[in-house]
Backbone as a ProteinNet text record, in pm:
[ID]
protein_1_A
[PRIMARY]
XXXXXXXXXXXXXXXXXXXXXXXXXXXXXXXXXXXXXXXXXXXXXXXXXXXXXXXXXXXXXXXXXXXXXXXXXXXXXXXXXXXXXXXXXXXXXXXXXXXXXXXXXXXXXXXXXXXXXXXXXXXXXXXXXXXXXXXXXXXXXXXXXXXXXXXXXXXXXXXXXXXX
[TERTIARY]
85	0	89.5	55.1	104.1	56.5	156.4	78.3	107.2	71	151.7	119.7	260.9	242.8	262.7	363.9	451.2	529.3	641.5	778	784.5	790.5	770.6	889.6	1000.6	1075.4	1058.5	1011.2	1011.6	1149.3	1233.7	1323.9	1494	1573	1684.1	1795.1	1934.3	2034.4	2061.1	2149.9	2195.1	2306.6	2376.6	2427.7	2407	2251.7	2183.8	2113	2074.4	2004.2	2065.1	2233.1	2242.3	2203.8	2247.5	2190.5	2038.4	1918.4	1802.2	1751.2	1822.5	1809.8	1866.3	1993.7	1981.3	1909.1	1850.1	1756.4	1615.7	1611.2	1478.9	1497.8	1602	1629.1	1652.4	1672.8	1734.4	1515.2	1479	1331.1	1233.4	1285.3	1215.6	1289	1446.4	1438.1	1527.2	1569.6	1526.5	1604.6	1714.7	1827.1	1698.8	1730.3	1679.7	1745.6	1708.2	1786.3	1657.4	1653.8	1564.9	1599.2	1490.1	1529.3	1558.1	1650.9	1633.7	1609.8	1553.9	1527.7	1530.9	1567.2	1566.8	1461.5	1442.8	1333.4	1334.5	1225.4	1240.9	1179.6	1050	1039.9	1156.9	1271.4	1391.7	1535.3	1568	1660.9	1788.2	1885.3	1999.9	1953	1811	1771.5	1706.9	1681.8	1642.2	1504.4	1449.4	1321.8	1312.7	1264	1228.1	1102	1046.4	901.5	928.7	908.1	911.6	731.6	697.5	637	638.7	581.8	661.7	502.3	585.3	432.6	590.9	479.5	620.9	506.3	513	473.1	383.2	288	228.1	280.9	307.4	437.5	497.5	527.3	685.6	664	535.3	530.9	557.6	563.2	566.9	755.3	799.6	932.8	1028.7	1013.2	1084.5	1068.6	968.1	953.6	1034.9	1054.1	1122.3	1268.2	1271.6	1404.2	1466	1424.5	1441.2	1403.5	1316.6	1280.1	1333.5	1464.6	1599.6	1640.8	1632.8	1703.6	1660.3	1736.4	1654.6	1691.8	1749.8	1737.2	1643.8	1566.7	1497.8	1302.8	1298.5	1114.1	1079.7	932.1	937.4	769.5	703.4	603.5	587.9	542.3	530.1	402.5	355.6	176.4	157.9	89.3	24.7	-92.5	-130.6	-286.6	-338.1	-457.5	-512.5	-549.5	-553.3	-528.2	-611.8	-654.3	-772.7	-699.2	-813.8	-773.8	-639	-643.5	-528.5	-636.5	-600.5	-623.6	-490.6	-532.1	-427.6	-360.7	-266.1	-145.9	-91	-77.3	14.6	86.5	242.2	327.8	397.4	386.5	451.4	595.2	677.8	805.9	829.8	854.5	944.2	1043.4	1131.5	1255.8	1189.2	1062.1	1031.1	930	847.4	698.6	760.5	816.3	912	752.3	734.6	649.1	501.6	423.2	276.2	229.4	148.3	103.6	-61.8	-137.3	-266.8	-332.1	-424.8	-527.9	-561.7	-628.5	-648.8	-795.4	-867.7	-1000.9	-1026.3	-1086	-1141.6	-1132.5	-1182.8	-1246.1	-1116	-979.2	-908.8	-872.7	-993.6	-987.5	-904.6	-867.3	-795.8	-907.8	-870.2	-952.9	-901.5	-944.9	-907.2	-906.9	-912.2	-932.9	-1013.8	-1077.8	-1197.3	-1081.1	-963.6	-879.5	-840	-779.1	-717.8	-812.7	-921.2	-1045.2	-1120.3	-1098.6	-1161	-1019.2	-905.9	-751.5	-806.7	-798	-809.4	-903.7	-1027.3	-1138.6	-1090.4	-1001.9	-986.1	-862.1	-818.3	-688.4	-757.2	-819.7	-890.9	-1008.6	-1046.7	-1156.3	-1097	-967	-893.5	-822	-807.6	-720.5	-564.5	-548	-423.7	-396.3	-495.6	-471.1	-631	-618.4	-780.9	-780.6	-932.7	-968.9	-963.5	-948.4	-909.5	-775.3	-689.6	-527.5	-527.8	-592.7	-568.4	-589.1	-728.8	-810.5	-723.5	-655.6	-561.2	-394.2	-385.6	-284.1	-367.4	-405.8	-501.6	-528.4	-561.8	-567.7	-435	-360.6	-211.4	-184.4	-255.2	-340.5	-179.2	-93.3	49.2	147	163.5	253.2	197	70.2	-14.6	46	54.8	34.3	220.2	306.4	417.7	480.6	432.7	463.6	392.7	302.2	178.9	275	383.2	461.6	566.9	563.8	696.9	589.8	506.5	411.3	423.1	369.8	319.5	431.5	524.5	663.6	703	669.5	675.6	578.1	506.4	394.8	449.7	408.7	430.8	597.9	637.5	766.2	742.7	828.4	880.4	798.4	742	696.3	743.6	835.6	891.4	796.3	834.4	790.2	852.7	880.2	920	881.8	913.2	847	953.5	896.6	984.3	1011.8	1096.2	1094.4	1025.6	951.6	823	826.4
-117.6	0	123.9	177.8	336	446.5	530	658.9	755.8	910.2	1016.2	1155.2	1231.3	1310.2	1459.6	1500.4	1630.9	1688.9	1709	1673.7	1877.1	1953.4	2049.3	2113.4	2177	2214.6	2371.2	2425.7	2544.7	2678.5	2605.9	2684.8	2610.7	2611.9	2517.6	2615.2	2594	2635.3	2619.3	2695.3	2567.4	2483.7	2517.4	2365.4	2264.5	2232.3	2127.3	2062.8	2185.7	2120.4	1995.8	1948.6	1758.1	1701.4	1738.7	1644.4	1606.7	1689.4	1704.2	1598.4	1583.5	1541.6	1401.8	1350.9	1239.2	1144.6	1270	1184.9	1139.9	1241.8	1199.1	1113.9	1057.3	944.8	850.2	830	716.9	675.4	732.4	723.8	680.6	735.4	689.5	605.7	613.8	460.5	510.8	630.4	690.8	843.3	858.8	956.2	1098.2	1224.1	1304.3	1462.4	1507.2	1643.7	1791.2	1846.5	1983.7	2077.2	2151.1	2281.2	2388.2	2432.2	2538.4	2635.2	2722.2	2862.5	2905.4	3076.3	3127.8	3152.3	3190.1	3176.1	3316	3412.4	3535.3	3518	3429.9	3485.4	3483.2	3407.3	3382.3	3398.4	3510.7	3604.9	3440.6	3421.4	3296.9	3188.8	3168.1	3034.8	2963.8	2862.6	2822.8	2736.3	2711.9	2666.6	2560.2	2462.4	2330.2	2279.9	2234.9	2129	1999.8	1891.7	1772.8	1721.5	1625.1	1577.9	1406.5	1336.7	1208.7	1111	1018.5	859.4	774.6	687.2	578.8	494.5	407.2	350.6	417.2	404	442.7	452.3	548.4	551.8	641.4	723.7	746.5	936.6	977.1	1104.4	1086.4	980	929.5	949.3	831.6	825.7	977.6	1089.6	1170.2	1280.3	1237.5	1333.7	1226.7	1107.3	1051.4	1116.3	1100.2	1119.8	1269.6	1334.3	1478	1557.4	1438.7	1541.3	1616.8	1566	1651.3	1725.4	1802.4	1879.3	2010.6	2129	2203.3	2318.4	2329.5	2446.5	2406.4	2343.7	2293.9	2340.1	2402.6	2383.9	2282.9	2185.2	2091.3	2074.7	2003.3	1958.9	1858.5	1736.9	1655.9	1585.2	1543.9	1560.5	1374.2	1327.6	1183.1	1180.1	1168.7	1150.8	1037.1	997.6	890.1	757.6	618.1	540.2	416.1	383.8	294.7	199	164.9	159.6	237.9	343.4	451.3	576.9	652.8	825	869.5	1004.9	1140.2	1154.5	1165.9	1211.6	1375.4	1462	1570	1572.4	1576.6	1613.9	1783.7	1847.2	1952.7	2005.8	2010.3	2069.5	2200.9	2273.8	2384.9	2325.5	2458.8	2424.6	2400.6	2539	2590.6	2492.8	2436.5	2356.5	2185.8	2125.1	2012.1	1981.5	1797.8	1800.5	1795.5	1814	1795.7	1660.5	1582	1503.7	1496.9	1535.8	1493.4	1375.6	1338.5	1236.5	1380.9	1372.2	1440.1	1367.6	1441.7	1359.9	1408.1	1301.9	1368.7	1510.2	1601.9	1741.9	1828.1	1783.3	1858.4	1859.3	1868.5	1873.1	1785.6	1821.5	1751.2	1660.8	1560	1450.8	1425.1	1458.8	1432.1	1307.8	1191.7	1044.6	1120.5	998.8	1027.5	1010.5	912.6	871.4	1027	1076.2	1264.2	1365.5	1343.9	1404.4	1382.4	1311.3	1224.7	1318.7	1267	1315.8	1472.8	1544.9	1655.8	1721.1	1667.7	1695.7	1682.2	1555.9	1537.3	1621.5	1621.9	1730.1	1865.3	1934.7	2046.7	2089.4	1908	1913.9	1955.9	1944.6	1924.7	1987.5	2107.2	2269.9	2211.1	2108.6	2114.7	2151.5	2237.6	2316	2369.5	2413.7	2461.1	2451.5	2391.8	2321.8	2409.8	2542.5	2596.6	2591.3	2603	2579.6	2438.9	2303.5	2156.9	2172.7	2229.1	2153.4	2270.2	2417.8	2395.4	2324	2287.7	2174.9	2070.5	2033.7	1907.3	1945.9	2051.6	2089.1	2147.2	2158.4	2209.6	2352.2	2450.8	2564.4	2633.1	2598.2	2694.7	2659.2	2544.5	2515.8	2579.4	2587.3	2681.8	2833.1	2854.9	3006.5	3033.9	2923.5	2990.4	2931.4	2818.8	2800.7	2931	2948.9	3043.6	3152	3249.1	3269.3	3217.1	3115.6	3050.3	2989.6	2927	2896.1	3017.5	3133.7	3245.7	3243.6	3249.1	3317.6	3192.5	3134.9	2971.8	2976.2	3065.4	3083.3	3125.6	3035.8	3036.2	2963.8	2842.5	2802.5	2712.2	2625.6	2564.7	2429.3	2314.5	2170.6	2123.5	1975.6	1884.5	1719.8	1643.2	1508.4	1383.4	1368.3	1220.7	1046.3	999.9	799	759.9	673.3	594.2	489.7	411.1	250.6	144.1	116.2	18.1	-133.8
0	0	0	-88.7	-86.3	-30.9	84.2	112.5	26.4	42	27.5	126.1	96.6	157	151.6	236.5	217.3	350.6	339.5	448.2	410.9	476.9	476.6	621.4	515.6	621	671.4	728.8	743.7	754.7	833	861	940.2	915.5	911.6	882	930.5	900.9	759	726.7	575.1	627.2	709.9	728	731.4	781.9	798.7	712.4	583.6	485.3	424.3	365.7	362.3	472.6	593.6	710.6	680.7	668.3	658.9	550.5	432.6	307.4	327.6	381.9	474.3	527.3	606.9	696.2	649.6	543.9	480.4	418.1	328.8	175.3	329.4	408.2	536.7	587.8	563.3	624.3	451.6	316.7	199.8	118	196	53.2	-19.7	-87.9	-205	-151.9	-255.1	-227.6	-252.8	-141.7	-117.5	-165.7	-224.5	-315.1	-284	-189.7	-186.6	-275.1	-343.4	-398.3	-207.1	-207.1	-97.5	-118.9	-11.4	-32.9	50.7	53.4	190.2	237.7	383.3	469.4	536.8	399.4	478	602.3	659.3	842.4	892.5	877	961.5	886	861.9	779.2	784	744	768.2	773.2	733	728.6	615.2	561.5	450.6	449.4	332.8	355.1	197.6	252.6	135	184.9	27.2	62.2	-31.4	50	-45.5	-43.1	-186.3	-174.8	-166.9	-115.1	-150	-169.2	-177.4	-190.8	-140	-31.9	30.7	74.6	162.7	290	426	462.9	549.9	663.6	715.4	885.3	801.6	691.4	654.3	697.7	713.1	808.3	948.8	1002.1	1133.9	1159.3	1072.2	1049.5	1054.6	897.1	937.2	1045.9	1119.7	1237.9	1330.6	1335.3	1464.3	1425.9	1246.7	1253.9	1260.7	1299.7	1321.4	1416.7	1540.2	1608.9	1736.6	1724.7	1811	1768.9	1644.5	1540.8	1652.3	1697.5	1767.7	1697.1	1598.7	1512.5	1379	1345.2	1263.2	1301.6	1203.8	1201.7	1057.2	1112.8	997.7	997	931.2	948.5	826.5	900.4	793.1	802.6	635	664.3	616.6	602.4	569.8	507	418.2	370.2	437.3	423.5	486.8	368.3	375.5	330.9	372	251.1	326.6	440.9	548.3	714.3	789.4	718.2	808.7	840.4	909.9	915	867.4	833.2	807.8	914.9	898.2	977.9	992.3	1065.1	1085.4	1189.4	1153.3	1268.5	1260.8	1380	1291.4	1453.2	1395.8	1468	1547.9	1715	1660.2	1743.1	1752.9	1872.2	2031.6	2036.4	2139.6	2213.1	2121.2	2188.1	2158.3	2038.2	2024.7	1933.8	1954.2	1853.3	1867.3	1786.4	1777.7	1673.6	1719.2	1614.6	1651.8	1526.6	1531.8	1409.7	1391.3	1279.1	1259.2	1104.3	1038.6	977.4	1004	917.4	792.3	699.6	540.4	529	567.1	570	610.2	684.3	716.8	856.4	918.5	1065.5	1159.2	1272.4	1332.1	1442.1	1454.4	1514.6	1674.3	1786.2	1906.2	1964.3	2022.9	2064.7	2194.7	2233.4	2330.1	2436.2	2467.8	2555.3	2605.8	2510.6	2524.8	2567.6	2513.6	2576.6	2713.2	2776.2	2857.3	2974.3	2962.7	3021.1	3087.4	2938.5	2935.1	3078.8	3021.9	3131.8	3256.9	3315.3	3414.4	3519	3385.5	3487	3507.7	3399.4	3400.6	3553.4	3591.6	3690.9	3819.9	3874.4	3958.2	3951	3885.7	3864.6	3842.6	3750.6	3747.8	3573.8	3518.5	3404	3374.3	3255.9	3207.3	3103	3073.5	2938.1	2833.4	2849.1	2734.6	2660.4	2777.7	2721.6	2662.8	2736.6	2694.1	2551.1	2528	2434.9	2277.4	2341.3	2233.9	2193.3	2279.1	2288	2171.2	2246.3	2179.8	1996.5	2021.2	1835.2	1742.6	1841.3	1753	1745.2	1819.4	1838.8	1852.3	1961.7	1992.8	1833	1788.6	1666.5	1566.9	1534	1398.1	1462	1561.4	1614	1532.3	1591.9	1585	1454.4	1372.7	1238.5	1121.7	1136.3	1003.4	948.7	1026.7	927	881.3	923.4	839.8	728.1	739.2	618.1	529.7	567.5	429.1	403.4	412.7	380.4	297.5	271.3	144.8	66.8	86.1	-43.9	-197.3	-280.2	-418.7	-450.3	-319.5	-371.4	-400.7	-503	-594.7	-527.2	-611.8	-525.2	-613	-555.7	-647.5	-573.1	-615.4	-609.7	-603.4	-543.8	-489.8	-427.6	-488.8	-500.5	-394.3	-300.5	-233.9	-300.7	-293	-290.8	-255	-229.4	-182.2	-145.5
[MASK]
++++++++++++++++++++++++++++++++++++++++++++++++++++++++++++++++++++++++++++++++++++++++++++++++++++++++++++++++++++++++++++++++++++++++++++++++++++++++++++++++++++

């Protein structure tokens, strides 16, 4: 079965961009080459988007494999696949990582297990369901990725096949 996706680096040294490219062909199989670009939100830094089709896990994968990188912003996405959900993981230095399911429509999908949590710590003042429940939706990583997103608007998308 084939997934696909999109490995979305936001912001990275350039030193790191072979490391990065590495780690991604080490997670698809399949030697890894970014167009780079600079990253006006973050003046000295560079910005790549891959697209890929691999194996189901392989958004899972380059977030394990990167997610110590602490000068690195990333987000990597999963479509959903018959008996899978959508996948989003997304990176910073500051919050580390986020992963949600992604349903048909876009939305992010909560588990009743996380929901259920949530409530309970919230009941017992050891947080408030407003902060959880944006945790729970990815609410601080959208806040502090969105300009590193616009600031990649209209760059370059290439495409990439894993090995299977």
């Amino acid at each position: 079965m084939t997934a696909r996706g999109v490995f979305y680096v936001h912001s990275a040294p350039p030193a790191l961009s072979p490391h990065i490219e590495w780690a991604a062909a080490g997670v698809l199989g399949v030697p890894v080459s970014l167009e780079w670009a600079d990253q006006a939100a973050a003046p000295g830094t560079l910005r790549a988007e891959l697209h890929w089709e691999g194996r189901p896990g392989t958004a899972a994968g380059i977030t394990s494999a990167l997610r110590n990188w602490k000068l690195v912003r990333f987000e990597a996405t999963e479509d959903p696949t018959p008996g899978t959900d959508g996948l989003r993981f997304s990176f910073t230095p500051s919050l580390g990582v986020f992963s949600g399911v992604i349903g048909a429509n876009g939305d992010i999908l909560v588990p009743e297990d996380r929901l259920r949590s949530v409530m309970a710590n919230a009941a017992v003042g050891k947080t408030t369901l407003e902060h959880e429940l944006d945790r729970l939706l990815g609410t601080p990583w959208d806040n502090e990725l969105e300009p590193f997103r616009r600031a990649g608007d209209g760059a370059p998308v290439r495409w990439l096949h894993a090995a299977v």
